[in-house]
């Protein structure tokens, strides 16, 4: 179960654990991964592995008759997923003062904003529901040109977790877990599952109106959903100043529209469900965001969250309804795949348009057994 962490404790947390492991620079050698023609000025998200993988099972009859396994069951919940961050420039860059954030809005569910809310706050900043910061002082924070870091949702080889879950949900007696990824060698993790791997520090997490949400007493799992927006953030202020802005939130003051420096209530309605609400959000200025990637299937996309940060979206399966209606038939088709930033032979492609910048490929950390 996810541990409870206070914001106050999170901001003071300094992790100095050095993870020993091999370099994760991708497939291209250093002299090809960045050149004098590299245009990127800061760190980029190179890969997102979010769909997860599967295990294979055989029924008792299949075992008795010597038949091959007939089904694949996906799982891995919030674990066995990862984000790869890369330095595409010709200089050293640091993850110090940086974090990962999740958009409060999803690309497959367009809100109808109240007319009293200035539209510029949605185009000049990104409203986020979650912000996790890289640990201060960690040796892994410095990336040389061409280097990458792997941030796992959980730095696990989740065979035992999946075996337990499968035994509770299925009666099949023969299971093959060889497709699951071993992420124990990740550089960082987002959820506190492996004591040997440094955690990103939970800083802000909003999921409701309870007082605990605003005091930072509760943090839900950091998951990567099939319709979401993920931002790589380099803070333009101190974490202490940002924390003061968060602490100033008054969850009971839902009728006012007082603008905070980085926080404010957001009023919107959703016509399809005939309701309206006021939700608080932390607003990250566009200039703090070094990269923003929207994940969404083409047939479920309803809007562009922030066209200045990402003009489009990308998904390993471009038919969302197909995945929703036939989930158990799709693991063999989509599981084990990532969206990976394209490499044009000189540099990583970055046009702020995920549909052009990313392609679907086998996960770079997947090793067939």
PDB file of N, CA and C in Angstrom, residues 159-243:
ATOM      1  N   UNK A 159       6.679  -9.952 -10.698  1.00  0.00           N
ATOM      2  CA  UNK A 159       6.162 -11.304 -10.887  1.00  0.00           C
ATOM      3  C   UNK A 159       5.314 -11.742  -9.692  1.00  0.00           C
ATOM      4  N   UNK A 160       5.822 -11.522  -8.483  1.00  0.00           N
ATOM      5  CA  UNK A 160       5.085 -11.977  -7.305  1.00  0.00           C
ATOM      6  C   UNK A 160       3.766 -11.219  -7.146  1.00  0.00           C
ATOM      7  N   UNK A 161       3.781  -9.924  -7.419  1.00  0.00           N
ATOM      8  CA  UNK A 161       2.539  -9.146  -7.363  1.00  0.00           C
ATOM      9  C   UNK A 161       1.515  -9.680  -8.359  1.00  0.00           C
ATOM     10  N   UNK A 162       1.973  -9.960  -9.575  1.00  0.00           N
ATOM     11  CA  UNK A 162       1.065 -10.450 -10.600  1.00  0.00           C
ATOM     12  C   UNK A 162       0.641 -11.892 -10.340  1.00  0.00           C
ATOM     13  N   UNK A 163       1.533 -12.681  -9.784  1.00  0.00           N
ATOM     14  CA  UNK A 163       1.175 -14.062  -9.457  1.00  0.00           C
ATOM     15  C   UNK A 163       0.064 -14.089  -8.402  1.00  0.00           C
ATOM     16  N   UNK A 164       0.205 -13.231  -7.404  1.00  0.00           N
ATOM     17  CA  UNK A 164      -0.809 -13.151  -6.355  1.00  0.00           C
ATOM     18  C   UNK A 164      -2.133 -12.668  -6.920  1.00  0.00           C
ATOM     19  N   UNK A 165      -2.065 -11.625  -7.743  1.00  0.00           N
ATOM     20  CA  UNK A 165      -3.295 -11.080  -8.325  1.00  0.00           C
ATOM     21  C   UNK A 165      -3.963 -12.106  -9.228  1.00  0.00           C
ATOM     22  N   UNK A 166      -3.160 -12.822 -10.020  1.00  0.00           N
ATOM     23  CA  UNK A 166      -3.719 -13.821 -10.931  1.00  0.00           C
ATOM     24  C   UNK A 166      -4.346 -14.979 -10.164  1.00  0.00           C
ATOM     25  N   UNK A 167      -3.714 -15.380  -9.073  1.00  0.00           N
ATOM     26  CA  UNK A 167      -4.253 -16.502  -8.298  1.00  0.00           C
ATOM     27  C   UNK A 167      -5.572 -16.145  -7.639  1.00  0.00           C
ATOM     28  N   UNK A 168      -5.781 -14.849  -7.379  1.00  0.00           N
ATOM     29  CA  UNK A 168      -7.028 -14.405  -6.763  1.00  0.00           C
ATOM     30  C   UNK A 168      -8.143 -14.258  -7.787  1.00  0.00           C
ATOM     31  N   UNK A 169      -7.773 -13.999  -9.044  1.00  0.00           N
ATOM     32  CA  UNK A 169      -8.784 -13.714 -10.061  1.00  0.00           C
ATOM     33  C   UNK A 169      -9.013 -14.861 -11.040  1.00  0.00           C
ATOM     34  N   UNK A 170      -8.027 -15.758 -11.159  1.00  0.00           N
ATOM     35  CA  UNK A 170      -8.124 -16.820 -12.145  1.00  0.00           C
ATOM     36  C   UNK A 170      -7.840 -18.168 -11.500  1.00  0.00           C
ATOM     37  N   UNK A 171      -8.391 -19.221 -12.075  1.00  0.00           N
ATOM     38  CA  UNK A 171      -8.169 -20.563 -11.541  1.00  0.00           C
ATOM     39  C   UNK A 171      -7.143 -21.342 -12.352  1.00  0.00           C
ATOM     40  N   UNK A 172      -6.608 -20.718 -13.410  1.00  0.00           N
ATOM     41  CA  UNK A 172      -5.623 -21.406 -14.235  1.00  0.00           C
ATOM     42  C   UNK A 172      -4.401 -21.761 -13.392  1.00  0.00           C
ATOM     43  N   UNK A 173      -3.843 -22.913 -13.619  1.00  0.00           N
ATOM     44  CA  UNK A 173      -2.757 -23.378 -12.762  1.00  0.00           C
ATOM     45  C   UNK A 173      -1.381 -23.241 -13.393  1.00  0.00           C
ATOM     46  N   UNK A 174      -1.300 -22.786 -14.647  1.00  0.00           N
ATOM     47  CA  UNK A 174      -0.006 -22.610 -15.289  1.00  0.00           C
ATOM     48  C   UNK A 174       0.068 -21.219 -15.880  1.00  0.00           C
ATOM     49  N   UNK A 175       0.991 -20.415 -15.368  1.00  0.00           N
ATOM     50  CA  UNK A 175       1.099 -19.027 -15.784  1.00  0.00           C
ATOM     51  C   UNK A 175       2.533 -18.722 -16.206  1.00  0.00           C
ATOM     52  N   UNK A 176       2.671 -17.888 -17.248  1.00  0.00           N
ATOM     53  CA  UNK A 176       3.974 -17.490 -17.754  1.00  0.00           C
ATOM     54  C   UNK A 176       4.097 -15.972 -17.607  1.00  0.00           C
ATOM     55  N   UNK A 177       5.038 -15.543 -16.770  1.00  0.00           N
ATOM     56  CA  UNK A 177       5.206 -14.113 -16.492  1.00  0.00           C
ATOM     57  C   UNK A 177       6.439 -13.525 -17.177  1.00  0.00           C
ATOM     58  N   UNK A 178       6.979 -14.223 -18.144  1.00  0.00           N
ATOM     59  CA  UNK A 178       8.257 -13.811 -18.730  1.00  0.00           C
ATOM     60  C   UNK A 178       8.184 -12.493 -19.490  1.00  0.00           C
ATOM     61  N   UNK A 179       6.977 -12.038 -19.847  1.00  0.00           N
ATOM     62  CA  UNK A 179       6.859 -10.783 -20.595  1.00  0.00           C
ATOM     63  C   UNK A 179       6.960  -9.556 -19.696  1.00  0.00           C
ATOM     64  N   UNK A 180       6.836  -9.716 -18.397  1.00  0.00           N
ATOM     65  CA  UNK A 180       6.890  -8.572 -17.490  1.00  0.00           C
ATOM     66  C   UNK A 180       8.290  -7.968 -17.476  1.00  0.00           C
ATOM     67  N   UNK A 181       8.359  -6.651 -17.347  1.00  0.00           N
ATOM     68  CA  UNK A 181       9.641  -5.955 -17.341  1.00  0.00           C
ATOM     69  C   UNK A 181      10.256  -5.952 -15.951  1.00  0.00           C
ATOM     70  N   UNK A 182      11.555  -6.135 -15.908  1.00  0.00           N
ATOM     71  CA  UNK A 182      12.305  -6.012 -14.662  1.00  0.00           C
ATOM     72  C   UNK A 182      12.814  -4.577 -14.569  1.00  0.00           C
ATOM     73  N   UNK A 183      12.196  -3.778 -13.725  1.00  0.00           N
ATOM     74  CA  UNK A 183      12.562  -2.370 -13.586  1.00  0.00           C
ATOM     75  C   UNK A 183      13.328  -2.090 -12.304  1.00  0.00           C
ATOM     76  N   UNK A 184      13.904  -3.119 -11.709  1.00  0.00           N
ATOM     77  CA  UNK A 184      14.657  -2.929 -10.466  1.00  0.00           C
ATOM     78  C   UNK A 184      15.919  -2.092 -10.687  1.00  0.00           C
ATOM     79  N   UNK A 185      16.361  -1.967 -11.929  1.00  0.00           N
ATOM     80  CA  UNK A 185      17.538  -1.165 -12.230  1.00  0.00           C
ATOM     81  C   UNK A 185      17.226   0.260 -12.641  1.00  0.00           C
ATOM     82  N   UNK A 186      15.991   0.707 -12.413  1.00  0.00           N
ATOM     83  CA  UNK A 186      15.610   2.075 -12.767  1.00  0.00           C
ATOM     84  C   UNK A 186      16.429   3.077 -11.954  1.00  0.00           C
ATOM     85  N   UNK A 187      16.548   4.280 -12.476  1.00  0.00           N
ATOM     86  CA  UNK A 187      17.300   5.329 -11.785  1.00  0.00           C
ATOM     87  C   UNK A 187      16.486   5.972 -10.679  1.00  0.00           C
ATOM     88  N   UNK A 188      15.184   6.091 -10.887  1.00  0.00           N
ATOM     89  CA  UNK A 188      14.268   6.654  -9.896  1.00  0.00           C
ATOM     90  C   UNK A 188      12.954   5.879  -9.974  1.00  0.00           C
ATOM     91  N   UNK A 189      12.138   6.040  -8.926  1.00  0.00           N
ATOM     92  CA  UNK A 189      10.780   5.503  -8.995  1.00  0.00           C
ATOM     93  C   UNK A 189       9.801   6.554  -8.470  1.00  0.00           C
ATOM     94  N   UNK A 190       8.553   6.446  -8.922  1.00  0.00           N
ATOM     95  CA  UNK A 190       7.518   7.407  -8.558  1.00  0.00           C
ATOM     96  C   UNK A 190       6.702   6.956  -7.355  1.00  0.00           C
ATOM     97  N   UNK A 191       6.592   5.664  -7.162  1.00  0.00           N
ATOM     98  CA  UNK A 191       5.866   5.122  -6.014  1.00  0.00           C
ATOM     99  C   UNK A 191       6.855   4.353  -5.140  1.00  0.00           C
ATOM    100  N   UNK A 192       6.701   4.458  -3.849  1.00  0.00           N
ATOM    101  CA  UNK A 192       7.679   3.943  -2.896  1.00  0.00           C
ATOM    102  C   UNK A 192       7.567   2.429  -2.766  1.00  0.00           C
ATOM    103  N   UNK A 193       8.247   1.708  -3.672  1.00  0.00           N
ATOM    104  CA  UNK A 193       8.160   0.248  -3.695  1.00  0.00           C
ATOM    105  C   UNK A 193       9.509  -0.438  -3.505  1.00  0.00           C
ATOM    106  N   UNK A 194      10.604   0.243  -3.824  1.00  0.00           N
ATOM    107  CA  UNK A 194      11.930  -0.363  -3.777  1.00  0.00           C
ATOM    108  C   UNK A 194      12.853   0.530  -2.964  1.00  0.00           C
ATOM    109  N   UNK A 195      13.295   0.041  -1.801  1.00  0.00           N
ATOM    110  CA  UNK A 195      14.134   0.843  -0.903  1.00  0.00           C
ATOM    111  C   UNK A 195      15.506   1.146  -1.486  1.00  0.00           C
ATOM    112  N   UNK A 196      15.903   0.439  -2.532  1.00  0.00           N
ATOM    113  CA  UNK A 196      17.224   0.637  -3.121  1.00  0.00           C
ATOM    114  C   UNK A 196      17.231   1.652  -4.254  1.00  0.00           C
ATOM    115  N   UNK A 197      16.074   2.176  -4.588  1.00  0.00           N
ATOM    116  CA  UNK A 197      15.964   3.131  -5.699  1.00  0.00           C
ATOM    117  C   UNK A 197      15.401   4.450  -5.175  1.00  0.00           C
ATOM    118  N   UNK A 198      16.044   5.589  -5.470  1.00  0.00           N
ATOM    119  CA  UNK A 198      15.561   6.888  -4.995  1.00  0.00           C
ATOM    120  C   UNK A 198      14.159   7.199  -5.510  1.00  0.00           C
ATOM    121  N   UNK A 199      13.333   7.773  -4.648  1.00  0.00           N
ATOM    122  CA  UNK A 199      11.973   8.157  -5.030  1.00  0.00           C
ATOM    123  C   UNK A 199      11.935   9.611  -5.481  1.00  0.00           C
ATOM    124  N   UNK A 200      11.090   9.893  -6.479  1.00  0.00           N
ATOM    125  CA  UNK A 200      10.705  11.275  -6.681  1.00  0.00           C
ATOM    126  C   UNK A 200       9.857  11.679  -5.483  1.00  0.00           C
ATOM    127  N   UNK A 201       9.955  12.938  -5.089  1.00  0.00           N
ATOM    128  CA  UNK A 201       9.323  13.396  -3.856  1.00  0.00           C
ATOM    129  C   UNK A 201       7.913  13.911  -4.145  1.00  0.00           C
ATOM    130  N   UNK A 202       6.881  13.284  -3.584  1.00  0.00           N
ATOM    131  CA  UNK A 202       5.513  13.795  -3.775  1.00  0.00           C
ATOM    132  C   UNK A 202       5.401  15.215  -3.208  1.00  0.00           C
ATOM    133  N   UNK A 203       5.033  16.161  -4.052  1.00  0.00           N
ATOM    134  CA  UNK A 203       4.989  17.565  -3.643  1.00  0.00           C
ATOM    135  C   UNK A 203       3.570  18.113  -3.647  1.00  0.00           C
ATOM    136  N   UNK A 204       2.803  17.762  -4.676  1.00  0.00           N
ATOM    137  CA  UNK A 204       1.422  18.253  -4.775  1.00  0.00           C
ATOM    138  C   UNK A 204       0.568  17.179  -5.410  1.00  0.00           C
ATOM    139  N   UNK A 205      -0.593  16.929  -4.799  1.00  0.00           N
ATOM    140  CA  UNK A 205      -1.510  15.916  -5.328  1.00  0.00           C
ATOM    141  C   UNK A 205      -2.916  16.327  -4.952  1.00  0.00           C
ATOM    142  N   UNK A 206      -3.733  16.613  -5.961  1.00  0.00           N
ATOM    143  CA  UNK A 206      -5.115  16.999  -5.691  1.00  0.00           C
ATOM    144  C   UNK A 206      -6.072  16.031  -6.360  1.00  0.00           C
ATOM    145  N   UNK A 207      -6.970  15.476  -5.571  1.00  0.00           N
ATOM    146  CA  UNK A 207      -7.959  14.553  -6.141  1.00  0.00           C
ATOM    147  C   UNK A 207      -9.352  14.778  -5.586  1.00  0.00           C
ATOM    148  N   UNK A 208      -9.532  15.799  -4.768  1.00  0.00           N
ATOM    149  CA  UNK A 208     -10.857  16.040  -4.189  1.00  0.00           C
ATOM    150  C   UNK A 208     -10.883  17.327  -3.398  1.00  0.00           C
ATOM    151  N   UNK A 209     -11.872  17.465  -2.552  1.00  0.00           N
ATOM    152  CA  UNK A 209     -12.038  18.693  -1.790  1.00  0.00           C
ATOM    153  C   UNK A 209     -11.748  18.521  -0.303  1.00  0.00           C
ATOM    154  N   UNK A 210     -11.248  17.366   0.111  1.00  0.00           N
ATOM    155  CA  UNK A 210     -11.001  17.165   1.529  1.00  0.00           C
ATOM    156  C   UNK A 210      -9.817  18.003   1.986  1.00  0.00           C
ATOM    157  N   UNK A 211      -9.831  18.398   3.237  1.00  0.00           N
ATOM    158  CA  UNK A 211      -8.783  19.258   3.771  1.00  0.00           C
ATOM    159  C   UNK A 211      -7.411  18.601   3.645  1.00  0.00           C
ATOM    160  N   UNK A 212      -7.368  17.279   3.798  1.00  0.00           N
ATOM    161  CA  UNK A 212      -6.102  16.561   3.702  1.00  0.00           C
ATOM    162  C   UNK A 212      -5.444  16.702   2.347  1.00  0.00           C
ATOM    163  N   UNK A 213      -6.245  16.848   1.279  1.00  0.00           N
ATOM    164  CA  UNK A 213      -5.682  17.011  -0.057  1.00  0.00           C
ATOM    165  C   UNK A 213      -4.827  18.263  -0.145  1.00  0.00           C
ATOM    166  N   UNK A 214      -5.279  19.328   0.533  1.00  0.00           N
ATOM    167  CA  UNK A 214      -4.607  20.604   0.418  1.00  0.00           C
ATOM    168  C   UNK A 214      -3.435  20.738   1.376  1.00  0.00           C
ATOM    169  N   UNK A 215      -3.453  19.972   2.443  1.00  0.00           N
ATOM    170  CA  UNK A 215      -2.324  19.973   3.366  1.00  0.00           C
ATOM    171  C   UNK A 215      -1.238  18.994   2.942  1.00  0.00           C
ATOM    172  N   UNK A 216      -1.498  18.233   1.904  1.00  0.00           N
ATOM    173  CA  UNK A 216      -0.513  17.303   1.411  1.00  0.00           C
ATOM    174  C   UNK A 216      -0.363  16.070   2.269  1.00  0.00           C
ATOM    175  N   UNK A 217      -1.428  15.664   2.933  1.00  0.00           N
ATOM    176  CA  UNK A 217      -1.349  14.500   3.811  1.00  0.00           C
ATOM    177  C   UNK A 217      -1.556  13.191   3.051  1.00  0.00           C
ATOM    178  N   UNK A 218      -2.172  13.277   1.881  1.00  0.00           N
ATOM    179  CA  UNK A 218      -2.479  12.066   1.139  1.00  0.00           C
ATOM    180  C   UNK A 218      -1.966  12.174  -0.293  1.00  0.00           C
ATOM    181  N   UNK A 219      -1.345  11.088  -0.746  1.00  0.00           N
ATOM    182  CA  UNK A 219      -0.874  11.034  -2.114  1.00  0.00           C
ATOM    183  C   UNK A 219      -1.316   9.718  -2.728  1.00  0.00           C
ATOM    184  N   UNK A 220      -2.027   9.807  -3.828  1.00  0.00           N
ATOM    185  CA  UNK A 220      -2.434   8.600  -4.545  1.00  0.00           C
ATOM    186  C   UNK A 220      -1.264   8.104  -5.388  1.00  0.00           C
ATOM    187  N   UNK A 221      -1.373   6.876  -5.901  1.00  0.00           N
ATOM    188  CA  UNK A 221      -0.308   6.336  -6.743  1.00  0.00           C
ATOM    189  C   UNK A 221      -0.105   7.214  -7.970  1.00  0.00           C
ATOM    190  N   UNK A 222       1.121   7.339  -8.371  1.00  0.00           N
ATOM    191  CA  UNK A 222       1.444   8.047  -9.609  1.00  0.00           C
ATOM    192  C   UNK A 222       1.322   7.042 -10.741  1.00  0.00           C
ATOM    193  N   UNK A 223       0.252   7.127 -11.483  1.00  0.00           N
ATOM    194  CA  UNK A 223       0.000   6.193 -12.568  1.00  0.00           C
ATOM    195  C   UNK A 223       0.087   6.929 -13.907  1.00  0.00           C
ATOM    196  N   UNK A 224       0.293   6.198 -14.971  1.00  0.00           N
ATOM    197  CA  UNK A 224       0.308   6.769 -16.320  1.00  0.00           C
ATOM    198  C   UNK A 224      -0.869   6.178 -17.074  1.00  0.00           C
ATOM    199  N   UNK A 225      -1.889   6.973 -17.284  1.00  0.00           N
ATOM    200  CA  UNK A 225      -3.123   6.500 -17.879  1.00  0.00           C
ATOM    201  C   UNK A 225      -3.075   6.605 -19.406  1.00  0.00           C
ATOM    202  N   UNK A 226      -3.971   5.900 -20.124  1.00  0.00           N
ATOM    203  CA  UNK A 226      -3.965   5.938 -21.596  1.00  0.00           C
ATOM    204  C   UNK A 226      -4.534   7.218 -22.186  1.00  0.00           C
ATOM    205  N   UNK A 227      -5.036   8.126 -21.355  1.00  0.00           N
ATOM    206  CA  UNK A 227      -5.467   9.452 -21.813  1.00  0.00           C
ATOM    207  C   UNK A 227      -5.043  10.453 -20.744  1.00  0.00           C
ATOM    208  N   UNK A 228      -3.920  11.119 -20.993  1.00  0.00           N
ATOM    209  CA  UNK A 228      -3.368  12.009 -19.977  1.00  0.00           C
ATOM    210  C   UNK A 228      -2.366  12.956 -20.609  1.00  0.00           C
ATOM    211  N   UNK A 229      -1.859  13.896 -19.838  1.00  0.00           N
ATOM    212  CA  UNK A 229      -0.792  14.789 -20.261  1.00  0.00           C
ATOM    213  C   UNK A 229       0.302  14.774 -19.213  1.00  0.00           C
ATOM    214  N   UNK A 230       1.542  14.541 -19.636  1.00  0.00           N
ATOM    215  CA  UNK A 230       2.673  14.440 -18.711  1.00  0.00           C
ATOM    216  C   UNK A 230       3.664  15.558 -19.018  1.00  0.00           C
ATOM    217  N   UNK A 231       4.036  16.308 -17.982  1.00  0.00           N
ATOM    218  CA  UNK A 231       4.949  17.436 -18.158  1.00  0.00           C
ATOM    219  C   UNK A 231       6.243  17.203 -17.398  1.00  0.00           C
ATOM    220  N   UNK A 232       7.352  17.549 -18.043  1.00  0.00           N
ATOM    221  CA  UNK A 232       8.654  17.601 -17.383  1.00  0.00           C
ATOM    222  C   UNK A 232       8.878  19.061 -17.030  1.00  0.00           C
ATOM    223  N   UNK A 233       9.037  19.348 -15.749  1.00  0.00           N
ATOM    224  CA  UNK A 233       9.003  20.721 -15.250  1.00  0.00           C
ATOM    225  C   UNK A 233      10.337  21.107 -14.615  1.00  0.00           C
ATOM    226  N   UNK A 234      10.849  22.282 -14.975  1.00  0.00           N
ATOM    227  CA  UNK A 234      11.987  22.870 -14.271  1.00  0.00           C
ATOM    228  C   UNK A 234      11.459  24.102 -13.530  1.00  0.00           C
ATOM    229  N   UNK A 235      11.383  24.013 -12.214  1.00  0.00           N
ATOM    230  CA  UNK A 235      10.757  25.067 -11.429  1.00  0.00           C
ATOM    231  C   UNK A 235      11.441  26.412 -11.646  1.00  0.00           C
ATOM    232  N   UNK A 236      10.611  27.445 -11.818  1.00  0.00           N
ATOM    233  CA  UNK A 236      11.121  28.799 -11.975  1.00  0.00           C
ATOM    234  C   UNK A 236      11.124  29.566 -10.680  1.00  0.00           C
ATOM    235  N   UNK A 237      10.840  28.881  -9.587  1.00  0.00           N
ATOM    236  CA  UNK A 237      10.883  29.466  -8.250  1.00  0.00           C
ATOM    237  C   UNK A 237      11.341  28.386  -7.285  1.00  0.00           C
ATOM    238  N   UNK A 238      11.480  28.743  -6.035  1.00  0.00           N
ATOM    239  CA  UNK A 238      11.880  27.746  -5.046  1.00  0.00           C
ATOM    240  C   UNK A 238      10.692  26.866  -4.683  1.00  0.00           C
ATOM    241  N   UNK A 239      10.986  25.649  -4.262  1.00  0.00           N
ATOM    242  CA  UNK A 239       9.900  24.766  -3.831  1.00  0.00           C
ATOM    243  C   UNK A 239       9.195  25.343  -2.613  1.00  0.00           C
ATOM    244  N   UNK A 240       9.932  26.123  -1.799  1.00  0.00           N
ATOM    245  CA  UNK A 240       9.319  26.734  -0.610  1.00  0.00           C
ATOM    246  C   UNK A 240       8.262  27.766  -0.998  1.00  0.00           C
ATOM    247  N   UNK A 241       8.562  28.598  -2.011  1.00  0.00           N
ATOM    248  CA  UNK A 241       7.583  29.591  -2.450  1.00  0.00           C
ATOM    249  C   UNK A 241       6.369  28.911  -3.072  1.00  0.00           C
ATOM    250  N   UNK A 242       6.619  27.876  -3.841  1.00  0.00           N
ATOM    251  CA  UNK A 242       5.515  27.156  -4.463  1.00  0.00           C
ATOM    252  C   UNK A 242       4.657  26.488  -3.398  1.00  0.00           C
ATOM    253  N   UNK A 243       5.302  25.986  -2.362  1.00  0.00           N
ATOM    254  CA  UNK A 243       4.575  25.347  -1.271  1.00  0.00           C
ATOM    255  C   UNK A 243       3.683  26.351  -0.542  1.00  0.00           C
TER     256      UNK A 243
END
